[in-house]
PDB file of C-alpha atoms and ligand atoms in Angstrom:
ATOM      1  CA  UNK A  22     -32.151  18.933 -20.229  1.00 89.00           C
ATOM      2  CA  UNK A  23     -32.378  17.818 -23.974  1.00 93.00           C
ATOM      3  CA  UNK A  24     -29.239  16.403 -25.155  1.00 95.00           C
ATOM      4  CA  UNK A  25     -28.932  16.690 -29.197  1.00 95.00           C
ATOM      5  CA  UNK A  26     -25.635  15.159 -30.522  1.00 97.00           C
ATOM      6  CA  UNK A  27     -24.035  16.108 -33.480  1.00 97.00           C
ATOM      7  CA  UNK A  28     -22.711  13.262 -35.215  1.00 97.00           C
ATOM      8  CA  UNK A  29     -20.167  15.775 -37.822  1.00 98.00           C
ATOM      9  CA  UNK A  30     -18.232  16.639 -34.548  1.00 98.00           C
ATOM     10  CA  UNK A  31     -14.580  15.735 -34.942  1.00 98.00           C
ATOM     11  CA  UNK A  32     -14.591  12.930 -32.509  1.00 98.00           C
ATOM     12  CA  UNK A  33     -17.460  11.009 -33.962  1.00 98.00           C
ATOM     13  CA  UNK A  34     -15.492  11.223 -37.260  1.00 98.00           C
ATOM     14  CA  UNK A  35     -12.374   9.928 -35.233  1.00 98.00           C
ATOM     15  CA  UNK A  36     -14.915   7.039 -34.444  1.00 98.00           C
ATOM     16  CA  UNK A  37     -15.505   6.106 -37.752  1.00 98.00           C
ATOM     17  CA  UNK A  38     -12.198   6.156 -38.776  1.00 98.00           C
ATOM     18  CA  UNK A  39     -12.303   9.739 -41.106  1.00 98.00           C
ATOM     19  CA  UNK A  40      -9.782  11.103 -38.825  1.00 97.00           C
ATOM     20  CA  UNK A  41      -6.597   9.460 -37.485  1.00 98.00           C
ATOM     21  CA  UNK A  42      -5.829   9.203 -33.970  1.00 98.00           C
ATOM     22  CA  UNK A  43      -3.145   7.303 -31.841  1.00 98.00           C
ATOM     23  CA  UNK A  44      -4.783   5.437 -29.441  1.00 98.00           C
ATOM     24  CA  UNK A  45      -3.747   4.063 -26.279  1.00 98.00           C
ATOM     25  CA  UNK A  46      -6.179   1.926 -25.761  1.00 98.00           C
ATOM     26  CA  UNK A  47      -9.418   0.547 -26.629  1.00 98.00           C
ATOM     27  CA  UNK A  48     -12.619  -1.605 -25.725  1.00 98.00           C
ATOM     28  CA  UNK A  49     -15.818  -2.269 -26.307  1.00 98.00           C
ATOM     29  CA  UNK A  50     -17.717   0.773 -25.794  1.00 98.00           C
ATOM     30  CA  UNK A  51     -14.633   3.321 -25.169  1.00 98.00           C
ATOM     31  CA  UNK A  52     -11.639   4.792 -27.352  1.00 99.00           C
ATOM     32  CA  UNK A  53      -8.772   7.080 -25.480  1.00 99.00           C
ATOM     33  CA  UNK A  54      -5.821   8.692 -27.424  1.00 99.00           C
ATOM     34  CA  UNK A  55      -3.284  11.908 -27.030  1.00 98.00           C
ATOM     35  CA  UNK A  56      -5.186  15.346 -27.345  1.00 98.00           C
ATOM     36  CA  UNK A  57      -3.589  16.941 -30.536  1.00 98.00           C
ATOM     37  CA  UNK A  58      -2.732  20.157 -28.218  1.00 98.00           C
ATOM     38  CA  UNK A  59      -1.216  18.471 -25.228  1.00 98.00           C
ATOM     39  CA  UNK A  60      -1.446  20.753 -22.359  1.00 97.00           C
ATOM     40  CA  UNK A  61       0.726  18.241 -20.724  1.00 98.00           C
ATOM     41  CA  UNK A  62       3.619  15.627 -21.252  1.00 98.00           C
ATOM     42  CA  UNK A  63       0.756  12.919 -20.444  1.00 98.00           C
ATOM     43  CA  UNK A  64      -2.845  14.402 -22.250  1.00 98.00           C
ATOM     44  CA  UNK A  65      -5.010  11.608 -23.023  1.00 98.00           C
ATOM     45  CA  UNK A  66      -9.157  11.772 -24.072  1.00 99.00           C
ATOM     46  CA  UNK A  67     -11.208   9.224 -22.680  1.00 99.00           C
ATOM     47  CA  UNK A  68     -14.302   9.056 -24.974  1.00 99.00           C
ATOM     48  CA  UNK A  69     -17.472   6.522 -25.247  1.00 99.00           C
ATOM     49  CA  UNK A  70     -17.905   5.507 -28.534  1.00 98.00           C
ATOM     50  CA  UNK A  71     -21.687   6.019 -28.290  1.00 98.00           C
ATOM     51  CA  UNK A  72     -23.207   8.867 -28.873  1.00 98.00           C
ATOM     52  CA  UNK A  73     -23.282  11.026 -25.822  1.00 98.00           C
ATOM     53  CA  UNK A  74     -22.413  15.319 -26.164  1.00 98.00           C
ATOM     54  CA  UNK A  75     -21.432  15.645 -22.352  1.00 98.00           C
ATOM     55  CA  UNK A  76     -20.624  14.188 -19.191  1.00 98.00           C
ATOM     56  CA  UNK A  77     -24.267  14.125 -17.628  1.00 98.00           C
ATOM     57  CA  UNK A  78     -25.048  12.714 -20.874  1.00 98.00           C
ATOM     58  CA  UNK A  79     -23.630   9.643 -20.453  1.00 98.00           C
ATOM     59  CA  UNK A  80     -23.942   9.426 -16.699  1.00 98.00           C
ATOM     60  CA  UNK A  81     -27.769   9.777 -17.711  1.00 98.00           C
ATOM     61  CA  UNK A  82     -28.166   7.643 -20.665  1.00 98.00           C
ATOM     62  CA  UNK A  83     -25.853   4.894 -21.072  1.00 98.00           C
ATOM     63  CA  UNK A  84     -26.128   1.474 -20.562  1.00 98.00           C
ATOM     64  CA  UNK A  85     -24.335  -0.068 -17.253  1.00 98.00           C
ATOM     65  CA  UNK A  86     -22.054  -1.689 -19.595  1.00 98.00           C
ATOM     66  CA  UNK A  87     -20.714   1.544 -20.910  1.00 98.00           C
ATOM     67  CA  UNK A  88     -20.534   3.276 -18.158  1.00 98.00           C
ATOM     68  CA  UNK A  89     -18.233   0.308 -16.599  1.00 98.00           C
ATOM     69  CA  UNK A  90     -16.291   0.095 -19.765  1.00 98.00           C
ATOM     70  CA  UNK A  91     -15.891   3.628 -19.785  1.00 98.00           C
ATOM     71  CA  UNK A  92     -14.137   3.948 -15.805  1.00 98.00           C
ATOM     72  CA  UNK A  93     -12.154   0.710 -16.450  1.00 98.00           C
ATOM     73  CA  UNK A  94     -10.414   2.264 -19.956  1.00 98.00           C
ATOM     74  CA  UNK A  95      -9.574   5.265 -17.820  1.00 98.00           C
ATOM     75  CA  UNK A  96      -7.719   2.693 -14.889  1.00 98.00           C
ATOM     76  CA  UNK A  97      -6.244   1.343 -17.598  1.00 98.00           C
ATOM     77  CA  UNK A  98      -4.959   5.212 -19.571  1.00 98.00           C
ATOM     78  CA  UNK A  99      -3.395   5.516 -15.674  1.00 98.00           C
ATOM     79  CA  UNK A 100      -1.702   2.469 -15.343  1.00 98.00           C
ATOM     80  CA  UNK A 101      -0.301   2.529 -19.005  1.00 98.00           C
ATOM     81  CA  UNK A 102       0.489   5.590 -19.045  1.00 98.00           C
ATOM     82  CA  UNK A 103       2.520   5.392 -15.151  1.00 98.00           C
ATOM     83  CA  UNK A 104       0.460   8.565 -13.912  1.00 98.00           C
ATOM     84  CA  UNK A 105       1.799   7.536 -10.399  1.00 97.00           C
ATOM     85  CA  UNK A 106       2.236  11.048  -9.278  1.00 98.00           C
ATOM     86  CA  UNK A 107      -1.077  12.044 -10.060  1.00 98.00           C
ATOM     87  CA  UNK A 108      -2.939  13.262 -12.689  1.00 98.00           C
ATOM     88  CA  UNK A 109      -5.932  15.141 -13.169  1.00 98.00           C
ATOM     89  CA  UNK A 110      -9.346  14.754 -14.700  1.00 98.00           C
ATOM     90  CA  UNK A 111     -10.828  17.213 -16.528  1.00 98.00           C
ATOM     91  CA  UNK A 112     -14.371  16.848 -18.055  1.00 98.00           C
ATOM     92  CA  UNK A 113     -15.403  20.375 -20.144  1.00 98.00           C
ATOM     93  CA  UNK A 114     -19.218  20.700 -20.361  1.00 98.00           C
ATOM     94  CA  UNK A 115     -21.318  22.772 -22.738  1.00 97.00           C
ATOM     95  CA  UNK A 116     -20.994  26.641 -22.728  1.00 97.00           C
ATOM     96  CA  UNK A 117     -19.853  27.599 -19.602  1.00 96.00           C
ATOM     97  CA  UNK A 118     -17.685  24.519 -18.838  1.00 97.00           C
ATOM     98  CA  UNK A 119     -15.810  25.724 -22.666  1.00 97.00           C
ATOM     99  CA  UNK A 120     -16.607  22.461 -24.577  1.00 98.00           C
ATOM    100  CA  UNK A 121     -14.766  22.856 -27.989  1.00 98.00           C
ATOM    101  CA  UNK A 122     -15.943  19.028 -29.374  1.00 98.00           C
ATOM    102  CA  UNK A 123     -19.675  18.161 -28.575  1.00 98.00           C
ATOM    103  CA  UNK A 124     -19.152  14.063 -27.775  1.00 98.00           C
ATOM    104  CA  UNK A 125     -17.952  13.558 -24.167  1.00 98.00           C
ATOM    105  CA  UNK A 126     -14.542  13.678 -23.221  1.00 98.00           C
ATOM    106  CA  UNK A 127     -12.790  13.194 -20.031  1.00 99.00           C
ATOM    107  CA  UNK A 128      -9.205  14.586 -20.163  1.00 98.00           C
ATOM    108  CA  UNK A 129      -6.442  12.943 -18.341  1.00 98.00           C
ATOM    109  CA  UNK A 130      -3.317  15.229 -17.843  1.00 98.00           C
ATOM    110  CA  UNK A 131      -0.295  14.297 -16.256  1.00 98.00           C
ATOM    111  CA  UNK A 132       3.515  13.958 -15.836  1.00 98.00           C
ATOM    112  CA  UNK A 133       4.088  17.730 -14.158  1.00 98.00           C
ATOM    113  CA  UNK A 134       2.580  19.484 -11.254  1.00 98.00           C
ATOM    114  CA  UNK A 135      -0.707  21.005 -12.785  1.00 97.00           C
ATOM    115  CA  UNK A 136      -1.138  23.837 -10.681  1.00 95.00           C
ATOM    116  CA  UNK A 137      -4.186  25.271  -8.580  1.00 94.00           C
ATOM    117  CA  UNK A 138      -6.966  23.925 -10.553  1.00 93.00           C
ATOM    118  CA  UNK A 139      -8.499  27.065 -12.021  1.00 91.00           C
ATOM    119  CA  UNK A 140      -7.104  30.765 -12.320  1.00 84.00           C
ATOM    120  CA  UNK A 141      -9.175  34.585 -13.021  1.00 80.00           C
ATOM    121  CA  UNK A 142     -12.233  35.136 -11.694  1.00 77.00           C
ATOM    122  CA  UNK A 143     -15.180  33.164  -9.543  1.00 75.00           C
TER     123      UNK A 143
HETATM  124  P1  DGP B  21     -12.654  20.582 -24.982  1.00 85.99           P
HETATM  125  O1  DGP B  21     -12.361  22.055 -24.946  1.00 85.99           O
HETATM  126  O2  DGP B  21     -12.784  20.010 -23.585  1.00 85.99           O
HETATM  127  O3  DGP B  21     -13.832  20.256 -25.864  1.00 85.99           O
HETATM  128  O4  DGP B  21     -11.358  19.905 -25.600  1.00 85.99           O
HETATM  129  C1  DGP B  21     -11.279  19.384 -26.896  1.00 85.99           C
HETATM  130  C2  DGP B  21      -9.897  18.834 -27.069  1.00 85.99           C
HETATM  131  O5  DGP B  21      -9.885  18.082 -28.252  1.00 85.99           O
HETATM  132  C3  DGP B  21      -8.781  19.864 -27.184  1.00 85.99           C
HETATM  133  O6  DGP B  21      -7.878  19.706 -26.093  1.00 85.99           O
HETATM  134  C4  DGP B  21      -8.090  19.554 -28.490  1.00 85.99           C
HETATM  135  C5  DGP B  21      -8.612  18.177 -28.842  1.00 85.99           C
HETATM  136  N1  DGP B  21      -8.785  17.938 -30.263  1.00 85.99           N
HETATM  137  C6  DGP B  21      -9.505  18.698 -31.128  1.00 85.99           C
HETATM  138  N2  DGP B  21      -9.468  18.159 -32.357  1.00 85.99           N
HETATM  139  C7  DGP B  21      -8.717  17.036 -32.272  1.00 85.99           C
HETATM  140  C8  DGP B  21      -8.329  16.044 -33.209  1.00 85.99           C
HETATM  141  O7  DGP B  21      -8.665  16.064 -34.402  1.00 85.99           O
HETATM  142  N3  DGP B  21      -7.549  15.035 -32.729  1.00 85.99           N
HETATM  143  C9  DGP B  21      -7.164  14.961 -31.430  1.00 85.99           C
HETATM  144  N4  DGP B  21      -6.405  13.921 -31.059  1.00 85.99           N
HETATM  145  N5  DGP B  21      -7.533  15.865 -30.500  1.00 85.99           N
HETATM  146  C10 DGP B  21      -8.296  16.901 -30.932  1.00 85.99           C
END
């Protein structure tokens, strides 16, 4: 697979600031902050702030560092945001997996019951 990122997607201009976001919380190598069409009372995107178009991507090419950085900002989304009655994780991928923004996201969506996890057809 050859990854090409597109660095005029809307997150990597949230990244550099262009854009405004609210956060929830931040480190080193990952940025998470509400999802301007909340499908939820809790929807929260977990991005890296490297470069990366999809969730393979970054499981292929980043450093351990990242990666790390990347799991512990979502423990910490959970715990600040109380998810205690679960949540789910939702990571989009290219075409078929209906990827709107091409830099990895990982949704977190919370605070109802969600529902069977897809509907229509297999
Ligand atoms: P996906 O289909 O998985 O690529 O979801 C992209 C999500 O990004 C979608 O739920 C809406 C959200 N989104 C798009 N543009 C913006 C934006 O400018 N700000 C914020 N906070 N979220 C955005």
């Amino acid at each position: 697979m050859k990854y090409v990122y597109d660095d005029q997607n809307i997150f990597a201009k949230i990244l550099r600031g262009e854009i405004p976001n609210q956060t929830v919380f931040e480190n080193a190598h990952t940025l998470a902050f509400r999802d301007i069409n909340a499908q939820a009372p809790v929807h929260i995107l977990v991005i890296p702030k490297g470069p990366y178009m999809s969730l393979d991507h970054f499981a292929r090419d980043a450093s351990d560092d990242e990666l790390v950085g990347f799991m512990k900002a979502v423990a910490e989304v959970c715990r600040l945001e109380g998810v205690d009655a679960g949540f789910r994780a939702v990571a989009n991928s290219r075409e078929d997996g209906v990827q709107d923004v091409p830099h990895y996201h990982l949704h977190i969506l919370a605070g109802r019951n969600l529902g069977p996890m897809l509907v229509g057809q297999t």
